[in-house]
mmCIF file of C-alpha atoms in Angstrom:
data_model
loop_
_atom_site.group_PDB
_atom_site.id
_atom_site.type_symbol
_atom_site.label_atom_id
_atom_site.label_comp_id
_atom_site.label_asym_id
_atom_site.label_seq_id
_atom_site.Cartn_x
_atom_site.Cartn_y
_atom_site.Cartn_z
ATOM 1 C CA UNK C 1 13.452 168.344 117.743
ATOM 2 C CA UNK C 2 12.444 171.626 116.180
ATOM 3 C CA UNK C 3 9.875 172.709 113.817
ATOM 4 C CA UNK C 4 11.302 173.037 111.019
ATOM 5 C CA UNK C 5 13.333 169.168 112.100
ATOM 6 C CA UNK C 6 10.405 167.539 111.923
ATOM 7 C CA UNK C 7 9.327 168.977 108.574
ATOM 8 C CA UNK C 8 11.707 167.880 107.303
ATOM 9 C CA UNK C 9 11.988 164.642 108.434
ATOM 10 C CA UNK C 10 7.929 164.233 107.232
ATOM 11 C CA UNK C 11 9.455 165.336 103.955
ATOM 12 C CA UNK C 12 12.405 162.293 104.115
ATOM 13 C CA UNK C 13 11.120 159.684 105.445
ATOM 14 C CA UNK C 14 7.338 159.703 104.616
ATOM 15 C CA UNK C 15 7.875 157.964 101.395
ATOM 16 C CA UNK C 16 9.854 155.371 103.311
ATOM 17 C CA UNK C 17 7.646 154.632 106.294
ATOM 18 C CA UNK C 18 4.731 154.410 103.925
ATOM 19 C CA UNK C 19 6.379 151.704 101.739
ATOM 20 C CA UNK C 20 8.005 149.199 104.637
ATOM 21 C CA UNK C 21 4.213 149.857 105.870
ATOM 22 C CA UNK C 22 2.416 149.256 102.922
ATOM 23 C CA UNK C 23 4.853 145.946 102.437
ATOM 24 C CA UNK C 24 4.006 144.881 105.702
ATOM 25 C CA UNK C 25 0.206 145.134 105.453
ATOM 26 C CA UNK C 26 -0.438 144.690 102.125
ATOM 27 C CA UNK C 27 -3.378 147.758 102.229
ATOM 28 C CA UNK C 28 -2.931 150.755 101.581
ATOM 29 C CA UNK C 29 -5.584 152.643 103.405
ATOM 30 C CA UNK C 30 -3.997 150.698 106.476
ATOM 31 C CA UNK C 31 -0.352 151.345 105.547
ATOM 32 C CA UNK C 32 -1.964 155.682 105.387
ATOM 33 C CA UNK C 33 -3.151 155.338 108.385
ATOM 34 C CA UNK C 34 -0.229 154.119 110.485
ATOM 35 C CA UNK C 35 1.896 156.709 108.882
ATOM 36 C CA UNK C 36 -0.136 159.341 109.255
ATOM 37 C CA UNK C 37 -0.716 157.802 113.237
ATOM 38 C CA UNK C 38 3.386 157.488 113.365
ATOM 39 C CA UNK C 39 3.860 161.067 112.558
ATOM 40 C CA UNK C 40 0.953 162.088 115.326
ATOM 41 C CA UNK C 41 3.120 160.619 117.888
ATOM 42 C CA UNK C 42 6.555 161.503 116.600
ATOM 43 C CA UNK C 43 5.225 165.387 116.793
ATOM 44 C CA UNK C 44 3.859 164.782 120.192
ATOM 45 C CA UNK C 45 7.259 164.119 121.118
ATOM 46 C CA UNK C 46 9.074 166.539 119.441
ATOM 47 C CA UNK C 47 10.443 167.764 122.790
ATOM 48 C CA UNK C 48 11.722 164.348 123.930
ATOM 49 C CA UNK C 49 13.347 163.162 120.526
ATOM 50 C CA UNK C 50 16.285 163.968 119.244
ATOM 51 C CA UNK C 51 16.517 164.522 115.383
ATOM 52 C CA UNK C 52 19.095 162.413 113.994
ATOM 53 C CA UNK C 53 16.572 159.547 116.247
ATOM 54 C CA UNK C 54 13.771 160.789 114.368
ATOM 55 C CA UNK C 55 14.064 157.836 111.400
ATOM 56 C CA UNK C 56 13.940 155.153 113.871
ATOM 57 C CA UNK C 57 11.407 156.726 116.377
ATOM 58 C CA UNK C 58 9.476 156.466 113.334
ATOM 59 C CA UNK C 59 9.960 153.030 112.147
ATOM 60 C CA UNK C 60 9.406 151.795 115.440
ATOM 61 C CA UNK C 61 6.676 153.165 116.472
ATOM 62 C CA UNK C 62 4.979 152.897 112.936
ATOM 63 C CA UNK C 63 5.597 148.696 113.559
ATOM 64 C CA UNK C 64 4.248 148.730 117.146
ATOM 65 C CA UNK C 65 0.945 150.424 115.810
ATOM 66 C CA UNK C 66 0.683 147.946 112.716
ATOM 67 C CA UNK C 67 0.857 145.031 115.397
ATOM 68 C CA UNK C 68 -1.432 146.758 117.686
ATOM 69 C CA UNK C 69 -3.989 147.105 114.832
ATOM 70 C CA UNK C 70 -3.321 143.571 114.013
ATOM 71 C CA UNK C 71 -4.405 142.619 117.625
ATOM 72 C CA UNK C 72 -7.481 144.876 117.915
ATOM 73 C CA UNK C 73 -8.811 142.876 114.497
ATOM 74 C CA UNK C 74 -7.670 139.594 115.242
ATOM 75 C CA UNK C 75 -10.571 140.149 118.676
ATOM 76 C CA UNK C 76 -13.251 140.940 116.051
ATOM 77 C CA UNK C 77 -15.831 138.266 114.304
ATOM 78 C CA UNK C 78 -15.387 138.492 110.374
ATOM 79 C CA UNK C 79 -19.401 138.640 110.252
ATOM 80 C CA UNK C 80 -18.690 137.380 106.339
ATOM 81 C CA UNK C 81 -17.711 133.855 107.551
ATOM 82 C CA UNK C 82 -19.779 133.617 110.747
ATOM 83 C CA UNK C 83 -22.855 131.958 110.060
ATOM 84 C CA UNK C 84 -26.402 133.116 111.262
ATOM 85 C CA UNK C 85 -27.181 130.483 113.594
ATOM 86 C CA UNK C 86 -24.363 130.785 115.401
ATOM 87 C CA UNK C 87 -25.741 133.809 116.816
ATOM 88 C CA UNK C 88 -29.933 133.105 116.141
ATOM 89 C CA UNK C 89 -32.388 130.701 117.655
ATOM 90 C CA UNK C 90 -35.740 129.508 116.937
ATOM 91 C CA UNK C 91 -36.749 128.999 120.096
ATOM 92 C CA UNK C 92 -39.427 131.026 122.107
ATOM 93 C CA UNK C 93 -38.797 132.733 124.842
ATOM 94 C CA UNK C 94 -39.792 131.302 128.189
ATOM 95 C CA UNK C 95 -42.239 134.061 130.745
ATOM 96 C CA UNK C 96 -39.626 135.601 132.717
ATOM 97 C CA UNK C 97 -41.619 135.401 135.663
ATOM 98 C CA UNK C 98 -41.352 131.294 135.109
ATOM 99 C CA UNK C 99 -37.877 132.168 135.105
ATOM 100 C CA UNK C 100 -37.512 134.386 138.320
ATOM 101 C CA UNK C 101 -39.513 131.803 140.321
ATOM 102 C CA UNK C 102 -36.944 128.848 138.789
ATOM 103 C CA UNK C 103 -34.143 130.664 140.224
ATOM 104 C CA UNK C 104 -35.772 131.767 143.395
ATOM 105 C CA UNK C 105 -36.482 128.266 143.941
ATOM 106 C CA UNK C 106 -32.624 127.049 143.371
ATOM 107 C CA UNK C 107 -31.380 129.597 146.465
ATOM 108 C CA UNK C 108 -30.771 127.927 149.475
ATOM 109 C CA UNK C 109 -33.654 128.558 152.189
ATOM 110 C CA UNK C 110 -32.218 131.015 154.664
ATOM 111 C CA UNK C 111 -31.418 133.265 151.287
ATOM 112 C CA UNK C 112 -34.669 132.152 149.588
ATOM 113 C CA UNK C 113 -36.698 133.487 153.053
ATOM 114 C CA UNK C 114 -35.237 136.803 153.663
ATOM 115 C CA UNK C 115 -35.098 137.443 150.011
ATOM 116 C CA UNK C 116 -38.806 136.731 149.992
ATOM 117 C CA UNK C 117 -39.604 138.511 152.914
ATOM 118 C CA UNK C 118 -37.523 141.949 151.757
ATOM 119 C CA UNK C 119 -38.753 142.430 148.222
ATOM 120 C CA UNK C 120 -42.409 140.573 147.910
ATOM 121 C CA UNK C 121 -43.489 141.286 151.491
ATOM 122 C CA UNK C 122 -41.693 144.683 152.307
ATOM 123 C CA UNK C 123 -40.226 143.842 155.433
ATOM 124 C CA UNK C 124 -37.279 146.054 156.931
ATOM 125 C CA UNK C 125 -33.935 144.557 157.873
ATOM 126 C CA UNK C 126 -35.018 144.595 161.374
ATOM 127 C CA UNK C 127 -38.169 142.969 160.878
ATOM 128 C CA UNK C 128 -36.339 140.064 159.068
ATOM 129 C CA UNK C 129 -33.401 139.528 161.302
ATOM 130 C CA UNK C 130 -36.575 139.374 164.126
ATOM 131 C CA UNK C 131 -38.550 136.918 162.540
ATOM 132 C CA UNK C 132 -35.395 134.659 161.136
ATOM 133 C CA UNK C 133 -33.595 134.945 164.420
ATOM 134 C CA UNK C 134 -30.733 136.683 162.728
ATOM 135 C CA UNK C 135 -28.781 140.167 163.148
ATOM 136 C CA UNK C 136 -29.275 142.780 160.510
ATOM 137 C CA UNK C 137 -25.770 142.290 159.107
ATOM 138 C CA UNK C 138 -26.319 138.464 158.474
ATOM 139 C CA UNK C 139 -29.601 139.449 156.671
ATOM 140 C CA UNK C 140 -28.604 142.046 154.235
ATOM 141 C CA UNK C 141 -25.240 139.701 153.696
ATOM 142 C CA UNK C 142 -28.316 136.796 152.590
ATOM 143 C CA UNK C 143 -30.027 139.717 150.333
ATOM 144 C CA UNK C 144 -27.286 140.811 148.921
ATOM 145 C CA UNK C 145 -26.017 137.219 147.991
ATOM 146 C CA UNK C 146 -29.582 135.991 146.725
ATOM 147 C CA UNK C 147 -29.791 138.702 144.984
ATOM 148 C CA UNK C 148 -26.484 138.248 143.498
ATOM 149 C CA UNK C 149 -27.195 134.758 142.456
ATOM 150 C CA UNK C 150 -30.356 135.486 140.820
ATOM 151 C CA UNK C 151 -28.476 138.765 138.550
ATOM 152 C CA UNK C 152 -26.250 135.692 137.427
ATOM 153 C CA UNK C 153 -28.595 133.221 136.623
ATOM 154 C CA UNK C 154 -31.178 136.016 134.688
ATOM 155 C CA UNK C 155 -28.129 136.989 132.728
ATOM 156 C CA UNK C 156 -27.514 134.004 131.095
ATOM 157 C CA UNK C 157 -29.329 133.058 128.167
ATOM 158 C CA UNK C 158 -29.386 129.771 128.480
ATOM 159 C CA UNK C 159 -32.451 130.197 131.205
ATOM 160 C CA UNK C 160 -34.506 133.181 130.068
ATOM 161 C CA UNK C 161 -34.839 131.040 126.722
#
């Protein structure tokens, strides 16, 4: 498709697009956009479309861009009808240091020790895996998994409130 194709075709079938748009979505700001998007990609392409395939390259990908906005706000909250509480509380929040020690206290005891031993005493890996009786694989593996486990359980709300 040329130059001077594609002009032309913005001058036939803008009108057109616009209205099946505009029918489609019932706003006209929306229906603007997606034309204006439509065209965007149909000169993009120039190179790849033919010009007598110009009308329906347009239609087409004017409808799959209406439906694609259609998903993106059908993900969104309509902050209108959603009601404050659904996203407030009144409660206080708990010391997260009460909360730390609640989910250090939940890891099982091999995890709970080495965990305790790396980051609140200081010891190396060696060190550990000496003391525990376990290599220095095993105990980062612990770490890493206590560690893991209490990223999860601080990231929920539910237990820092």
């Amino acid at each position: 498709m040329t130059t001077e194709e594609y002009n032309q075709c913005v001058d036939e079938q803008s009108d057109a697009v616009y209205r099946f748009m505009l029918k489609n979505t019932r706003n006209e700001e929306l229906a603007r956009d997606i034309v204006q998007e439509s065209f965007a990609k149909l000169w993009e392409k120039r190179t790849d479309i033919d010009g007598k395939k110009a009308k329906s390259y347009l239609f087409s990908t004017a409808y799959h861009q209406m439906i694609d906005v259609y998903r993106k706000e059908s993900r969104k909250d309509d902050f209108e009808i959603v009601s404050e509480q659904d996203y407030s509380h009144d409660d206080q929040y708990s010391d997260l240091s009460e909360v730390l020690n609640q989910a250090v206290n939940q890891l099982p005891d091999i995890q709970r020790s080495v965990l305790m031993l790396r980051d609140y005493e200081g010891y190396s890996y060696q060190e550990i895996g000496e003391i525990t009786n376990l290599n220095e694989s095993q105990v980062k593996v612990y770490i890493y998994r206590a560690r893991l486990f209490l990223k999860k359980y601080i990231g929920s709300m539910e237990n820092v409130i």
